[in-house]
Short mmCIF file of C-alpha atoms in Angstrom, two decimals:
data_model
loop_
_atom_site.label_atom_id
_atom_site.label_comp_id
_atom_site.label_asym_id
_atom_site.label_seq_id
_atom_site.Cartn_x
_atom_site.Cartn_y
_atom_site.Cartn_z
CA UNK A 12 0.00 0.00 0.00
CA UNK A 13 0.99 3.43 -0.90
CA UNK A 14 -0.45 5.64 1.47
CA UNK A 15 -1.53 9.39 0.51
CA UNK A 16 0.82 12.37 1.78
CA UNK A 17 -2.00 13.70 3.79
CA UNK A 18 -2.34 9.78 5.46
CA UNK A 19 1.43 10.21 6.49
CA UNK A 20 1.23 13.77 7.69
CA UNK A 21 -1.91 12.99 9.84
CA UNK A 22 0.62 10.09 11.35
CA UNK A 23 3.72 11.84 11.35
CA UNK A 24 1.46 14.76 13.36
CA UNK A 25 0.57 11.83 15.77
CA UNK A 26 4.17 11.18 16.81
CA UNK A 27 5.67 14.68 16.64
CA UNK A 28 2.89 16.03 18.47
CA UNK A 29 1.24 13.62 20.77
CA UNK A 30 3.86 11.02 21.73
CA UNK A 31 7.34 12.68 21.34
CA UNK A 32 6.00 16.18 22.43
CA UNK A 33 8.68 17.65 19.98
CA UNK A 34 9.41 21.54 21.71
CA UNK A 35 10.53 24.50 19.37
CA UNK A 36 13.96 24.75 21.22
CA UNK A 37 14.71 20.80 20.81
CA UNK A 38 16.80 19.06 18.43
CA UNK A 39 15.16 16.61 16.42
CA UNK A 40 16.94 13.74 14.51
CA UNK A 41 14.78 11.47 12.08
CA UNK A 42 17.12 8.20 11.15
CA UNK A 43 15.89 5.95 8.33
CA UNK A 44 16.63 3.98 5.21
CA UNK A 45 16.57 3.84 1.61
CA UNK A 46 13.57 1.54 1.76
CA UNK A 47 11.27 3.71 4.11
CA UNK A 48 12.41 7.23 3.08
CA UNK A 49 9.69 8.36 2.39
CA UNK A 50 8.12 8.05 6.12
CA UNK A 51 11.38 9.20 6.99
CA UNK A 52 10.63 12.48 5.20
CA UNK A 53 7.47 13.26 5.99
CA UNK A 54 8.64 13.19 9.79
CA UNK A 55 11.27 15.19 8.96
CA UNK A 56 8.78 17.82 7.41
CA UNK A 57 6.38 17.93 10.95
CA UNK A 58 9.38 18.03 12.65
CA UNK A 59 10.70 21.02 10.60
CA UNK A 60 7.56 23.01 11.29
CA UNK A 61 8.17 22.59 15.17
CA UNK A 62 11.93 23.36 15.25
CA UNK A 63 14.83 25.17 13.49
CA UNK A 64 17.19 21.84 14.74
CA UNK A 65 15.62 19.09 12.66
CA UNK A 66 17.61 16.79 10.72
CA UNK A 67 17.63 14.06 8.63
CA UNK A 68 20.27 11.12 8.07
CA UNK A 69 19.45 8.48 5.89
CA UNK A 70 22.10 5.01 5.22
CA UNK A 71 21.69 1.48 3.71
CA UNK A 72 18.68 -1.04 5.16
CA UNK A 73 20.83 -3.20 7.74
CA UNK A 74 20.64 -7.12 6.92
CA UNK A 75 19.43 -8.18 10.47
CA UNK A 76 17.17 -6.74 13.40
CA UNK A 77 19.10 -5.73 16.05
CA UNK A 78 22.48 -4.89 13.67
CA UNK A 79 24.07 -2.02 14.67
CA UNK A 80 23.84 1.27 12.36
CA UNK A 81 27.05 2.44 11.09
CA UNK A 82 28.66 4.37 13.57
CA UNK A 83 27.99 8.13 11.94
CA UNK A 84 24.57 6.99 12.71
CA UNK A 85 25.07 5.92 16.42
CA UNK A 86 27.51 9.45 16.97
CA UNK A 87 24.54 11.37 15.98
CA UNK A 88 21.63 9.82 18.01
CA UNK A 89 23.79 10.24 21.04
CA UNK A 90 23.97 14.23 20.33
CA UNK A 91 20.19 15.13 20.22
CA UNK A 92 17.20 15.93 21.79
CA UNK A 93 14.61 13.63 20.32
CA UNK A 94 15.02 10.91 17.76
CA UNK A 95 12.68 9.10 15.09
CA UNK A 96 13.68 6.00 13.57
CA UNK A 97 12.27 4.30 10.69
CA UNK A 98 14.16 1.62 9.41
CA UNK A 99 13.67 -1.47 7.43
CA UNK A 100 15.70 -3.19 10.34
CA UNK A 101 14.70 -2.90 13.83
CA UNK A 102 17.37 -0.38 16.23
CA UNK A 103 15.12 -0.68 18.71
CA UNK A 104 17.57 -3.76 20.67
CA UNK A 105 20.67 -1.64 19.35
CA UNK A 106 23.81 -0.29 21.56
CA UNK A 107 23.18 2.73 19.44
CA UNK A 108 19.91 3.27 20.56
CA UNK A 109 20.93 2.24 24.47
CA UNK A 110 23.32 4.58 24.33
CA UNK A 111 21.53 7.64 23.12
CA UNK A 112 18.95 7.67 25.45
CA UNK A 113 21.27 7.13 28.43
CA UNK A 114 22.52 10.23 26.96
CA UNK A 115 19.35 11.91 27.73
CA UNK A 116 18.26 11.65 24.52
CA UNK A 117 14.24 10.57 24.06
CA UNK A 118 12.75 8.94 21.22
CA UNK A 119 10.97 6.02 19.18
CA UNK A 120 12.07 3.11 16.42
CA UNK A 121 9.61 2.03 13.67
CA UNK A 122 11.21 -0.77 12.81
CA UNK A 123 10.26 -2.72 9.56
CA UNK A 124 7.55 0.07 9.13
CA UNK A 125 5.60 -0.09 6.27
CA UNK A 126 3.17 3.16 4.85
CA UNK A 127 -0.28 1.53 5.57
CA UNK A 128 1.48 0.18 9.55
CA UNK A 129 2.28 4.11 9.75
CA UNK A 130 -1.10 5.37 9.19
CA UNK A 131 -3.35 2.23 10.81
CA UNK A 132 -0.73 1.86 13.60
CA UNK A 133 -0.85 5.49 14.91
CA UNK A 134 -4.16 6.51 14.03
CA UNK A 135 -4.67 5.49 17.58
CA UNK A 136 -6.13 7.16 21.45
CA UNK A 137 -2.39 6.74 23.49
CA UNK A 138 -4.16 7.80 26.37
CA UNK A 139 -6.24 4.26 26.55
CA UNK A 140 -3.08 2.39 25.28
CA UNK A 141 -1.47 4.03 28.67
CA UNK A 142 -4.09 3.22 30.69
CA UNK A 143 -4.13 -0.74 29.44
CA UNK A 144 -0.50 -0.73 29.54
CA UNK A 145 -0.55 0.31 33.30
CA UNK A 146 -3.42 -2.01 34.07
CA UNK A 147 -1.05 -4.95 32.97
CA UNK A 148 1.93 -3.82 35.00
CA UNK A 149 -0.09 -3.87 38.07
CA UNK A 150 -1.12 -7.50 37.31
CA UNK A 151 1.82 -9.22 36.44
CA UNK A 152 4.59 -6.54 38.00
CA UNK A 153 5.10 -8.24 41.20
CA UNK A 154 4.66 -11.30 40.31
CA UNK A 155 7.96 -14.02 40.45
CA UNK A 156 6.76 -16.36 37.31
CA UNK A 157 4.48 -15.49 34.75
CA UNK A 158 3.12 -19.18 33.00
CA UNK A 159 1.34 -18.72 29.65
CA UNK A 160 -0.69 -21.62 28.08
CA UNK A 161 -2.39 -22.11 24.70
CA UNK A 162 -4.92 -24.65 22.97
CA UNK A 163 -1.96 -25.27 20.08
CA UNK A 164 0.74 -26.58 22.60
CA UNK A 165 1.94 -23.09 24.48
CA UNK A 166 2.91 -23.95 28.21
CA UNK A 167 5.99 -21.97 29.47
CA UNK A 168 6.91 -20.37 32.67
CA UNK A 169 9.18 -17.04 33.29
CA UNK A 170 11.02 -16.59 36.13
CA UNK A 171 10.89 -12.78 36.54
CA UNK A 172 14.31 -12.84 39.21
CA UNK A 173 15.80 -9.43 39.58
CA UNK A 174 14.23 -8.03 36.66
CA UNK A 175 11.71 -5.42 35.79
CA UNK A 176 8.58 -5.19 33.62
CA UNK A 177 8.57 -2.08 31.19
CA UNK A 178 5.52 -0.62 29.57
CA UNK A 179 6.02 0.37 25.65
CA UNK A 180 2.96 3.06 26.07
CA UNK A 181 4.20 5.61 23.16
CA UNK A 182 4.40 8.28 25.69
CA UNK A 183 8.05 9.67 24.78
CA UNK A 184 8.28 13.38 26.49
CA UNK A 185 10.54 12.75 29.09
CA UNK A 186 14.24 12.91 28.94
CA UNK A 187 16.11 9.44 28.07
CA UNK A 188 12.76 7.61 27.60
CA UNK A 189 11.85 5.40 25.10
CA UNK A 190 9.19 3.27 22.74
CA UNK A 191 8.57 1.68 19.61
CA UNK A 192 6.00 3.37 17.43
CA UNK A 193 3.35 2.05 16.90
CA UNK A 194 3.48 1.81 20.85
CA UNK A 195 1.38 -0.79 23.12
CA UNK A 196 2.68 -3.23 25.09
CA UNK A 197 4.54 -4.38 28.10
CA UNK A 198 7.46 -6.55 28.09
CA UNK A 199 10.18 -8.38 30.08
CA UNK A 200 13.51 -9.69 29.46
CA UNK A 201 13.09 -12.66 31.97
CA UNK A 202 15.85 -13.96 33.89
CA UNK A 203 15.06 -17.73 32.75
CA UNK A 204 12.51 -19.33 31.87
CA UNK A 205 11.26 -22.95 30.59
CA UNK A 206 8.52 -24.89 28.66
CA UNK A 207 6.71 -25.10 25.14
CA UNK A 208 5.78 -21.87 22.79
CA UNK A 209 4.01 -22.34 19.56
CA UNK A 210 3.70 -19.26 17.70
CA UNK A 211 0.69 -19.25 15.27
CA UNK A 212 0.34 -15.33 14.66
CA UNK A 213 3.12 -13.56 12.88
CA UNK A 214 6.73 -14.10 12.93
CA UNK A 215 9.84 -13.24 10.53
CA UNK A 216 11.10 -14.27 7.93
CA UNK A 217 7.35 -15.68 7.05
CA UNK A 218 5.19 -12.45 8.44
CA UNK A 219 1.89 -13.94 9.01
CA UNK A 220 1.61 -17.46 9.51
CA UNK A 221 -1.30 -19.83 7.39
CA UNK A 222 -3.47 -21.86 9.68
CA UNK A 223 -1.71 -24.66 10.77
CA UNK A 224 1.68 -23.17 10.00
CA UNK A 225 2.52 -23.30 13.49
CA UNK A 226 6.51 -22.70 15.00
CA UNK A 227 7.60 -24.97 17.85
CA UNK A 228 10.58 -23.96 20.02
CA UNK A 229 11.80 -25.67 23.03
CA UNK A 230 13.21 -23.78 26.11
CA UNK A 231 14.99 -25.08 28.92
CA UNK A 232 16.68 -22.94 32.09
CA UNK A 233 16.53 -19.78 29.69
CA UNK A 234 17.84 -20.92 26.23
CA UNK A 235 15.86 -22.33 23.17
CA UNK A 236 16.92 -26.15 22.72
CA UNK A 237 14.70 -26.91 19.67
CA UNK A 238 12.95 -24.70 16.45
CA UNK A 239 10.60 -26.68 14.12
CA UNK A 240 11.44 -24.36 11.66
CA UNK A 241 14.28 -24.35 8.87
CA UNK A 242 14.43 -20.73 7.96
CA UNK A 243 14.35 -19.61 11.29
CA UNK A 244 16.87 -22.14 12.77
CA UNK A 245 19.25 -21.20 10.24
CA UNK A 246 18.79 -17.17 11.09
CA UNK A 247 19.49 -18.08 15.08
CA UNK A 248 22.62 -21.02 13.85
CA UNK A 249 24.21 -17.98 11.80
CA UNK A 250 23.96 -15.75 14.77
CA UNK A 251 25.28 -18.30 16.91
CA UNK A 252 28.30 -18.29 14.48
CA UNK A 253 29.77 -14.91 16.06
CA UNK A 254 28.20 -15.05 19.76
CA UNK A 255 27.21 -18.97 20.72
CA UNK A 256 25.21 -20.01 22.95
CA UNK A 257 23.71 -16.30 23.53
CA UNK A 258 22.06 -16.47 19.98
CA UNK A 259 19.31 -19.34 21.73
CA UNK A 260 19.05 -16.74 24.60
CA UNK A 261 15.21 -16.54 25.32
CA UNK A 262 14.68 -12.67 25.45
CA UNK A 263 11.50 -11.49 25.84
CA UNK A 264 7.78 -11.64 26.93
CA UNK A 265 5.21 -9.17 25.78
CA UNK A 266 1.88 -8.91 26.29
CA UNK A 267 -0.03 -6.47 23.35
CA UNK A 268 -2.58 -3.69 25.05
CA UNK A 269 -3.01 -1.48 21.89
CA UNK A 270 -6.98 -2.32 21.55
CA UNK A 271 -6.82 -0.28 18.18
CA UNK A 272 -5.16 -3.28 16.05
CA UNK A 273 -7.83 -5.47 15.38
CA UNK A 274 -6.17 -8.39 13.47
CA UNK A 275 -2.62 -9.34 12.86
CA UNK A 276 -1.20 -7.94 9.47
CA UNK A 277 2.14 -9.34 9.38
CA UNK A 278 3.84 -7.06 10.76
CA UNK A 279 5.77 -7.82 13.68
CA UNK A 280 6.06 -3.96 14.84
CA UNK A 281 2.31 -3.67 14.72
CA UNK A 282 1.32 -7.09 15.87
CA UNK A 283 3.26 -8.09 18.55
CA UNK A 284 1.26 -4.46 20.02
CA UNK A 285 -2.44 -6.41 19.35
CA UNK A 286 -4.45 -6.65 22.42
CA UNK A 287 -5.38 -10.04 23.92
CA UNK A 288 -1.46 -11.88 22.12
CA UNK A 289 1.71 -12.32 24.02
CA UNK A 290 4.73 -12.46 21.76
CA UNK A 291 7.84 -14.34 22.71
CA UNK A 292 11.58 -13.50 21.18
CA UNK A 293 14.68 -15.15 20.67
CA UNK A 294 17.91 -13.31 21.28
CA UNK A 295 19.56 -10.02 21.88
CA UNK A 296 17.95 -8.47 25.59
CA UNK A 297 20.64 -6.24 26.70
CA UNK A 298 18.39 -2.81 25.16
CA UNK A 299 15.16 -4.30 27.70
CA UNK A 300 16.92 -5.31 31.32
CA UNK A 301 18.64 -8.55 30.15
CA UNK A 302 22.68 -9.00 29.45
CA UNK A 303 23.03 -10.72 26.31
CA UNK A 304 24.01 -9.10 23.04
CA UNK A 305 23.50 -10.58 20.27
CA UNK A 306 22.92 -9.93 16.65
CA UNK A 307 19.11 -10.82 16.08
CA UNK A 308 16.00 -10.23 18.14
CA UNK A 309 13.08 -12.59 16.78
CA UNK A 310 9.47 -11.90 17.95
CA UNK A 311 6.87 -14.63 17.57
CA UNK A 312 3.08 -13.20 17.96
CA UNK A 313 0.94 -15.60 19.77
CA UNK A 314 -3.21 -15.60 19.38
CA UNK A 315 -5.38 -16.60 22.42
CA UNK A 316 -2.73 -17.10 25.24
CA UNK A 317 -4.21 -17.83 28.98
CA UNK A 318 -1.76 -15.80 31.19
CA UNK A 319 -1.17 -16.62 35.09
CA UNK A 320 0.67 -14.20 37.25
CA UNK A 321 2.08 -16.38 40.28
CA UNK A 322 -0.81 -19.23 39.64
CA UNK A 323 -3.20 -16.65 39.17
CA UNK A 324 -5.29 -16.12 35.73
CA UNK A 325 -5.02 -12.49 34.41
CA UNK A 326 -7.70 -10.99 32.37
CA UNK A 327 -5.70 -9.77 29.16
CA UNK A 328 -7.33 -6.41 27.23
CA UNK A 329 -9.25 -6.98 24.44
CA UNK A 330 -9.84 -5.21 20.63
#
């Protein structure tokens, strides 16, 4: 889909405006790609209109999420005020990114963005994806493991340890914080965890799985053991290549609280956000509490999970 200029000015107003708060005296710096230039610009034009220190920088799609721009890139999201990133590849999980907002600096990736994600995923109320995302950190914040069951075979536990829930809410005004855009969801980067995950909603290189095209992975004490799937067992085997064992590293839960997506597209950015799924990765954790780096985050949306906090079922919000 190519979406009309006024579709990506109405979005690019939505995250200027209403979730990066952009202020006339701030720098702004938009990073993106030769593939998604054109959402890159039209930031950079909103952007322009607030502030006289807007900027644009624009390099060669990366060949893995999680890859680290080149390093004129990471200098120059260290020295500003507010950043906006879409890329083909995600920096979201990125030392560059870590490292500008413990700078100070504030900001959001769009990572894999497409034109119609853009427009569906931020013509959205961020005041009720706060509220959800808050309502879910109460439930499951305290909480030492976190099980989450299925129908299709989904029955792992997470040992929460020292770690801490964060909420992706798309509320960005504050010094040094952070969010992917589109925003909803809360996550953790558990200290271990164990069991059976079948993902059956959307997950990369396929983007939206066929009914019955269901992934199978295997965790035990905090490392994937086994993936059902060829394409995607070769992507974590290559990373395992340059870092070992931390490739299999078991990175994430999220549970989605954006009620605005409706159904999965495809996209991982927008879906792993859908209300009432839980998405699992595979992976790099050290940008969301954990201490692995490595060169590939993988996200695996899954529909209709049953989520206990500490034995007890929490009710998940709903599109």
């Amino acid at each position: 889909m190519t979406a009309d200029d006024s579709d990506l000015r109405a979005a690019s107003e939505t995250a200027v405006h209403q979730c990066l708060d952009l202020q006339a005296d701030e720098s702004l710096l938009v990073v993106t790609d030769d593939k998604r230039e054109r959402i890159g610009e039209a930031l950079y034009e909103v952007a322009s209109e607030v502030t006289d220190d807007a900027s644009i920088i624009r390099y060669q799609p990366g060949n893995q999420h999680g890859e680290e721009p080149p390093e004129p890139v990471a200098a120059a999201m260290e020295y500003c005020d507010a950043f906006l990133a879409p890329t083909t590849k995600s920096l979201s999980h990125t030392r560059a990114r870590g490292n500008a907002c413990d700078a100070g600096a504030r900001g959001a990736t769009l990572p894999g963005i497409t034109e119609e994600v853009f427009v569906t995923g931020l013509d959205a109320d961020y005041d009720t994806i706060y509220d959800h995302s808050k309502a879910m950190l109460e439930a499951v914040g305290d909480a030492d493991e976190v099980r989450v069951t299925t129908e299709k075979g989904t029955d792992i536990t997470f040992v929460r340890g020292d770690r801490e829930w964060l909420a992706d809410t798309g509320a960005i005004a504050e010094s040094g914080s952070f969010s992917n855009l589109p925003a909803g969801e809360i996550f953790l980067s558990p200290e271990s965890a164990t069991g059976t995950y079948v993902v059956d909603g959307t997950m990369m290189p396929h983007e939206l799985l066929d009914e019955g095209q269901d992934l199978r992975f295997e965790v035990e004490d905090g490392y994937v053991t086994e993936i059902s799937d060829d394409d995607i067992r070769e992507q974590v085997e290559a990373a395992a290549e340059e870092v070992g064992r931390d490739a299999y590293n078991l990175a994430e839960i999220g549970i989605g609280t954006n009620v605005g997506v409706t159904d999965l597209v495809g996209s991982v950015l927008l879906d792993e956000k859908a209300a009432g799924t839980v998405h699992i990765a595979i992976g790099d954790d050290a940008g969301i509490g954990g201490d692995t780096d490595a060169p590939l985050h993988l996200d695996g949306i899954i529909r209709d999970p049953t989520v206990y906090a500490d034995g007890e079922e929490i009710e998940l919000p709903q599109p």
